[in-house]
Amino acid sequence: DPHFLFNNLNTLDSLIDSDSDKAKEYINRLSLIYRYLIQSKDAEVMELSDELQFAENYKYLIETRFGTDYSFRFNYESDVTNKFIPTGALQALLENVVKHNKANNKTIVTNIVIKNDSLTVSNTKASKLNKESLGTGLQNLQSRYQLLSDRNVIIENSNTHFVVSIPIIKLSEEK
């Protein structure tokens, strides 16, 4: 996404003058993100552990760019090995949090919870949404799951929280 790159280059530009060590870390994380995007571009599914590492790097960029406007918390309630999700699914869910919620004196808190058979992304909602959603990204994710699994994406939308649970795919049965 050109906007993603442009926004990150602007952030990097301001970091170079104010905090050169943080600028170096920012470049490192940004390059890890792009390396991962290049390596995974043709894969239908990726290992959950790889997607989570990508999400940690993405989290660093967002929290550096927006300060305390967004907070991402990871909670692993089960092992992440030998588990898969569609490539880019977690990225899409985290991007939606930032795209649709503008913090107004209140941090948007996002919890990413890994359980045995699901990954759940839950976020508080801003009092005024940043951008109205057409639901295209979530519809695409649901369509991908219909091709890959017999399980569905679960979406819960209340006045205060938005929650999406996606199934974890196991390509081989554990013994």
PDB file of C-alpha atoms in Angstrom:
ATOM      1  CA  ASP A   1       0.000   0.000   0.000  1.00  0.00           C
ATOM      2  CA  PRO A   2       1.619   3.267  -1.087  1.00  0.00           C
ATOM      3  CA  HIS A   3      -0.093   5.189   1.744  1.00  0.00           C
ATOM      4  CA  PHE A   4       1.429   2.823   4.307  1.00  0.00           C
ATOM      5  CA  LEU A   5       4.914   3.434   2.913  1.00  0.00           C
ATOM      6  CA  PHE A   6       4.385   7.196   2.590  1.00  0.00           C
ATOM      7  CA  ASN A   7       3.114   7.536   6.178  1.00  0.00           C
ATOM      8  CA  ASN A   8       6.001   5.486   7.521  1.00  0.00           C
ATOM      9  CA  LEU A   9       8.583   7.497   5.591  1.00  0.00           C
ATOM     10  CA  ASN A  10       7.108  10.686   7.065  1.00  0.00           C
ATOM     11  CA  THR A  11       7.350   9.217  10.558  1.00  0.00           C
ATOM     12  CA  LEU A  12      10.922   8.138   9.881  1.00  0.00           C
ATOM     13  CA  ASP A  13      11.789  11.625   8.623  1.00  0.00           C
ATOM     14  CA  SER A  14      10.707  13.176  11.919  1.00  0.00           C
ATOM     15  CA  LEU A  15      12.484  10.487  13.971  1.00  0.00           C
ATOM     16  CA  ILE A  16      15.822  11.051  12.238  1.00  0.00           C
ATOM     17  CA  ASP A  17      16.091  14.532  13.745  1.00  0.00           C
ATOM     18  CA  SER A  18      14.537  13.822  17.135  1.00  0.00           C
ATOM     19  CA  ASP A  19      15.736  10.311  18.055  1.00  0.00           C
ATOM     20  CA  SER A  20      18.303   8.656  15.788  1.00  0.00           C
ATOM     21  CA  ASP A  21      18.344   5.379  17.770  1.00  0.00           C
ATOM     22  CA  LYS A  22      14.580   5.062  17.467  1.00  0.00           C
ATOM     23  CA  ALA A  23      14.859   5.942  13.768  1.00  0.00           C
ATOM     24  CA  LYS A  24      17.283   3.032  13.281  1.00  0.00           C
ATOM     25  CA  GLU A  25      14.912   0.635  15.055  1.00  0.00           C
ATOM     26  CA  TYR A  26      12.019   1.985  13.003  1.00  0.00           C
ATOM     27  CA  ILE A  27      13.924   1.334   9.748  1.00  0.00           C
ATOM     28  CA  ASN A  28      14.759  -2.179  10.945  1.00  0.00           C
ATOM     29  CA  ARG A  29      11.111  -2.972  11.764  1.00  0.00           C
ATOM     30  CA  LEU A  30       9.864  -1.449   8.518  1.00  0.00           C
ATOM     31  CA  SER A  31      12.355  -3.512   6.511  1.00  0.00           C
ATOM     32  CA  LEU A  32      11.304  -6.687   8.368  1.00  0.00           C
ATOM     33  CA  ILE A  33       7.692  -5.951   7.461  1.00  0.00           C
ATOM     34  CA  TYR A  34       8.493  -5.482   3.783  1.00  0.00           C
ATOM     35  CA  ARG A  35      10.727  -8.563   3.705  1.00  0.00           C
ATOM     36  CA  TYR A  36       7.865 -10.597   5.164  1.00  0.00           C
ATOM     37  CA  LEU A  37       5.358  -9.147   2.679  1.00  0.00           C
ATOM     38  CA  ILE A  38       7.639 -10.081  -0.216  1.00  0.00           C
ATOM     39  CA  GLN A  39       8.278 -13.608   1.110  1.00  0.00           C
ATOM     40  CA  SER A  40       4.616 -14.334   1.847  1.00  0.00           C
ATOM     41  CA  LYS A  41       2.919 -12.664  -1.134  1.00  0.00           C
ATOM     42  CA  ASP A  42       2.041 -15.914  -2.939  1.00  0.00           C
ATOM     43  CA  ALA A  43       1.136 -18.059   0.077  1.00  0.00           C
ATOM     44  CA  GLU A  44      -2.509 -18.837   0.892  1.00  0.00           C
ATOM     45  CA  VAL A  45      -1.731 -19.454   4.561  1.00  0.00           C
ATOM     46  CA  MET A  46       1.173 -18.651   6.842  1.00  0.00           C
ATOM     47  CA  GLU A  47       2.312 -20.023  10.150  1.00  0.00           C
ATOM     48  CA  LEU A  48       0.648 -18.230  13.015  1.00  0.00           C
ATOM     49  CA  SER A  49       4.023 -17.620  14.672  1.00  0.00           C
ATOM     50  CA  ASP A  50       5.234 -15.771  11.542  1.00  0.00           C
ATOM     51  CA  GLU A  51       2.053 -13.687  11.353  1.00  0.00           C
ATOM     52  CA  LEU A  52       2.424 -12.799  15.035  1.00  0.00           C
ATOM     53  CA  GLN A  53       6.029 -11.675  14.514  1.00  0.00           C
ATOM     54  CA  PHE A  54       4.815  -9.515  11.646  1.00  0.00           C
ATOM     55  CA  ALA A  55       2.116  -8.089  13.954  1.00  0.00           C
ATOM     56  CA  GLU A  56       4.715  -7.239  16.620  1.00  0.00           C
ATOM     57  CA  ASN A  57       6.666  -5.226  14.042  1.00  0.00           C
ATOM     58  CA  TYR A  58       3.483  -3.554  12.810  1.00  0.00           C
ATOM     59  CA  LYS A  59       2.558  -2.721  16.419  1.00  0.00           C
ATOM     60  CA  TYR A  60       5.931  -1.037  16.900  1.00  0.00           C
ATOM     61  CA  LEU A  61       5.388   1.181  13.856  1.00  0.00           C
ATOM     62  CA  ILE A  62       1.873   2.201  14.911  1.00  0.00           C
ATOM     63  CA  GLU A  63       2.771   2.866  18.528  1.00  0.00           C
ATOM     64  CA  THR A  64       5.832   4.870  17.460  1.00  0.00           C
ATOM     65  CA  ARG A  65       3.822   6.885  14.943  1.00  0.00           C
ATOM     66  CA  PHE A  66       0.757   7.552  17.116  1.00  0.00           C
ATOM     67  CA  GLY A  67       2.208   7.433  20.639  1.00  0.00           C
ATOM     68  CA  THR A  68      -0.426   6.464  23.198  1.00  0.00           C
ATOM     69  CA  ASP A  69      -3.371   6.690  20.768  1.00  0.00           C
ATOM     70  CA  TYR A  70      -3.212   2.915  20.212  1.00  0.00           C
ATOM     71  CA  SER A  71      -2.164   0.068  22.476  1.00  0.00           C
ATOM     72  CA  PHE A  72      -1.831  -3.530  21.284  1.00  0.00           C
ATOM     73  CA  ARG A  73      -1.669  -6.405  23.769  1.00  0.00           C
ATOM     74  CA  PHE A  74      -0.882 -10.004  22.876  1.00  0.00           C
ATOM     75  CA  ASN A  75      -2.108 -12.933  24.984  1.00  0.00           C
ATOM     76  CA  TYR A  76      -1.116 -16.470  23.985  1.00  0.00           C
ATOM     77  CA  GLU A  77      -3.358 -18.941  25.786  1.00  0.00           C
ATOM     78  CA  SER A  78      -2.072 -21.824  23.684  1.00  0.00           C
ATOM     79  CA  ASP A  79       0.957 -22.874  21.669  1.00  0.00           C
ATOM     80  CA  VAL A  80       1.259 -21.219  18.237  1.00  0.00           C
ATOM     81  CA  THR A  81       3.299 -23.907  16.486  1.00  0.00           C
ATOM     82  CA  ASN A  82       1.806 -25.972  13.682  1.00  0.00           C
ATOM     83  CA  LYS A  83      -1.063 -23.499  13.365  1.00  0.00           C
ATOM     84  CA  PHE A  84      -1.907 -21.345  10.372  1.00  0.00           C
ATOM     85  CA  ILE A  85      -4.077 -18.422   9.326  1.00  0.00           C
ATOM     86  CA  PRO A  86      -4.650 -16.878   5.902  1.00  0.00           C
ATOM     87  CA  THR A  87      -1.718 -14.723   4.867  1.00  0.00           C
ATOM     88  CA  GLY A  88      -2.254 -11.134   5.935  1.00  0.00           C
ATOM     89  CA  ALA A  89      -5.386 -11.854   8.001  1.00  0.00           C
ATOM     90  CA  LEU A  90      -3.953 -10.480  11.231  1.00  0.00           C
ATOM     91  CA  GLN A  91      -2.488  -7.476   9.426  1.00  0.00           C
ATOM     92  CA  ALA A  92      -5.913  -6.661   7.956  1.00  0.00           C
ATOM     93  CA  LEU A  93      -7.552  -6.854  11.379  1.00  0.00           C
ATOM     94  CA  LEU A  94      -4.951  -4.592  12.990  1.00  0.00           C
ATOM     95  CA  GLU A  95      -5.083  -2.123  10.104  1.00  0.00           C
ATOM     96  CA  ASN A  96      -8.865  -1.918  10.545  1.00  0.00           C
ATOM     97  CA  VAL A  97      -8.405  -0.813  14.149  1.00  0.00           C
ATOM     98  CA  VAL A  98      -6.261   2.145  13.075  1.00  0.00           C
ATOM     99  CA  LYS A  99      -8.256   2.890   9.930  1.00  0.00           C
ATOM    100  CA  HIS A 100     -11.641   3.083  11.651  1.00  0.00           C
ATOM    101  CA  ASN A 101     -10.799   4.491  15.100  1.00  0.00           C
ATOM    102  CA  LYS A 102      -9.308   7.870  15.828  1.00  0.00           C
ATOM    103  CA  ALA A 103      -8.309   8.211  19.451  1.00  0.00           C
ATOM    104  CA  ASN A 104      -9.855  11.271  21.072  1.00  0.00           C
ATOM    105  CA  ASN A 105      -8.098  11.688  24.428  1.00  0.00           C
ATOM    106  CA  LYS A 106      -8.639   7.975  25.016  1.00  0.00           C
ATOM    107  CA  THR A 107      -6.337   5.142  23.966  1.00  0.00           C
ATOM    108  CA  ILE A 108      -7.807   2.586  21.574  1.00  0.00           C
ATOM    109  CA  VAL A 109      -6.921  -0.696  23.294  1.00  0.00           C
ATOM    110  CA  THR A 110      -6.614  -3.794  21.127  1.00  0.00           C
ATOM    111  CA  ASN A 111      -6.273  -7.295  22.547  1.00  0.00           C
ATOM    112  CA  ILE A 112      -5.014 -10.126  20.352  1.00  0.00           C
ATOM    113  CA  VAL A 113      -5.840 -13.436  22.034  1.00  0.00           C
ATOM    114  CA  ILE A 114      -4.688 -16.833  20.767  1.00  0.00           C
ATOM    115  CA  LYS A 115      -6.695 -19.825  21.957  1.00  0.00           C
ATOM    116  CA  ASN A 116      -6.539 -23.426  20.795  1.00  0.00           C
ATOM    117  CA  ASP A 117      -8.669 -22.977  17.700  1.00  0.00           C
ATOM    118  CA  SER A 118      -9.094 -19.227  17.240  1.00  0.00           C
ATOM    119  CA  LEU A 119      -7.396 -15.865  17.099  1.00  0.00           C
ATOM    120  CA  THR A 120      -9.492 -12.991  18.421  1.00  0.00           C
ATOM    121  CA  VAL A 121      -8.841  -9.302  17.875  1.00  0.00           C
ATOM    122  CA  SER A 122     -10.916  -7.091  20.165  1.00  0.00           C
ATOM    123  CA  ASN A 123     -10.657  -3.333  20.302  1.00  0.00           C
ATOM    124  CA  THR A 124     -12.326  -0.495  22.111  1.00  0.00           C
ATOM    125  CA  LYS A 125     -14.086   1.883  19.761  1.00  0.00           C
ATOM    126  CA  ALA A 126     -13.545   5.598  19.486  1.00  0.00           C
ATOM    127  CA  SER A 127     -16.532   7.769  20.343  1.00  0.00           C
ATOM    128  CA  LYS A 128     -16.361   9.068  16.786  1.00  0.00           C
ATOM    129  CA  LEU A 129     -15.203   6.669  14.111  1.00  0.00           C
ATOM    130  CA  ASN A 130     -12.314   7.754  11.895  1.00  0.00           C
ATOM    131  CA  LYS A 131     -13.786   6.330   8.702  1.00  0.00           C
ATOM    132  CA  GLU A 132     -17.086   4.630   7.931  1.00  0.00           C
ATOM    133  CA  SER A 133     -16.600   0.974   7.093  1.00  0.00           C
ATOM    134  CA  LEU A 134     -17.928  -0.712   3.991  1.00  0.00           C
ATOM    135  CA  GLY A 135     -16.930  -4.100   5.420  1.00  0.00           C
ATOM    136  CA  THR A 136     -14.993  -5.057   2.290  1.00  0.00           C
ATOM    137  CA  GLY A 137     -11.907  -6.278   4.158  1.00  0.00           C
ATOM    138  CA  LEU A 138     -13.928  -8.492   6.480  1.00  0.00           C
ATOM    139  CA  GLN A 139     -16.013  -9.823   3.576  1.00  0.00           C
ATOM    140  CA  ASN A 140     -12.799 -10.750   1.762  1.00  0.00           C
ATOM    141  CA  LEU A 141     -11.507 -12.489   4.885  1.00  0.00           C
ATOM    142  CA  GLN A 142     -14.753 -14.442   5.248  1.00  0.00           C
ATOM    143  CA  SER A 143     -14.567 -15.484   1.588  1.00  0.00           C
ATOM    144  CA  ARG A 144     -11.010 -16.709   2.049  1.00  0.00           C
ATOM    145  CA  TYR A 145     -12.089 -18.822   5.020  1.00  0.00           C
ATOM    146  CA  GLN A 146     -14.890 -20.372   2.991  1.00  0.00           C
ATOM    147  CA  LEU A 147     -12.240 -21.618   0.578  1.00  0.00           C
ATOM    148  CA  LEU A 148      -9.828 -22.818   3.264  1.00  0.00           C
ATOM    149  CA  SER A 149     -11.996 -24.133   6.082  1.00  0.00           C
ATOM    150  CA  ASP A 150     -15.463 -25.217   7.122  1.00  0.00           C
ATOM    151  CA  ARG A 151     -15.404 -22.649   9.951  1.00  0.00           C
ATOM    152  CA  ASN A 152     -16.568 -19.031   9.816  1.00  0.00           C
ATOM    153  CA  VAL A 153     -15.231 -15.676  10.888  1.00  0.00           C
ATOM    154  CA  ILE A 154     -17.231 -14.340  13.851  1.00  0.00           C
ATOM    155  CA  ILE A 155     -17.846 -10.589  14.089  1.00  0.00           C
ATOM    156  CA  GLU A 156     -19.346  -8.834  17.103  1.00  0.00           C
ATOM    157  CA  ASN A 157     -19.993  -5.100  17.008  1.00  0.00           C
ATOM    158  CA  SER A 158     -21.263  -3.208  20.049  1.00  0.00           C
ATOM    159  CA  ASN A 159     -21.301   0.464  20.981  1.00  0.00           C
ATOM    160  CA  THR A 160     -17.996   0.138  22.834  1.00  0.00           C
ATOM    161  CA  HIS A 161     -16.104  -2.802  21.272  1.00  0.00           C
ATOM    162  CA  PHE A 162     -15.445  -4.431  17.926  1.00  0.00           C
ATOM    163  CA  VAL A 163     -14.449  -8.101  18.026  1.00  0.00           C
ATOM    164  CA  VAL A 164     -13.382 -10.433  15.224  1.00  0.00           C
ATOM    165  CA  SER A 165     -12.553 -14.099  15.824  1.00  0.00           C
ATOM    166  CA  ILE A 166     -10.891 -16.057  13.053  1.00  0.00           C
ATOM    167  CA  PRO A 167     -10.366 -19.815  13.079  1.00  0.00           C
ATOM    168  CA  ILE A 168      -6.878 -21.214  13.353  1.00  0.00           C
ATOM    169  CA  ILE A 169      -6.162 -23.744  10.647  1.00  0.00           C
ATOM    170  CA  LYS A 170      -4.236 -26.915  11.408  1.00  0.00           C
ATOM    171  CA  LEU A 171      -2.748 -28.397   8.263  1.00  0.00           C
ATOM    172  CA  SER A 172      -1.797 -31.656   9.917  1.00  0.00           C
ATOM    173  CA  GLU A 173      -3.153 -33.391  12.956  1.00  0.00           C
ATOM    174  CA  GLU A 174      -0.912 -33.269  16.002  1.00  0.00           C
ATOM    175  CA  LYS A 175       0.083 -36.635  17.382  1.00  0.00           C
TER     176      LYS A 175
END
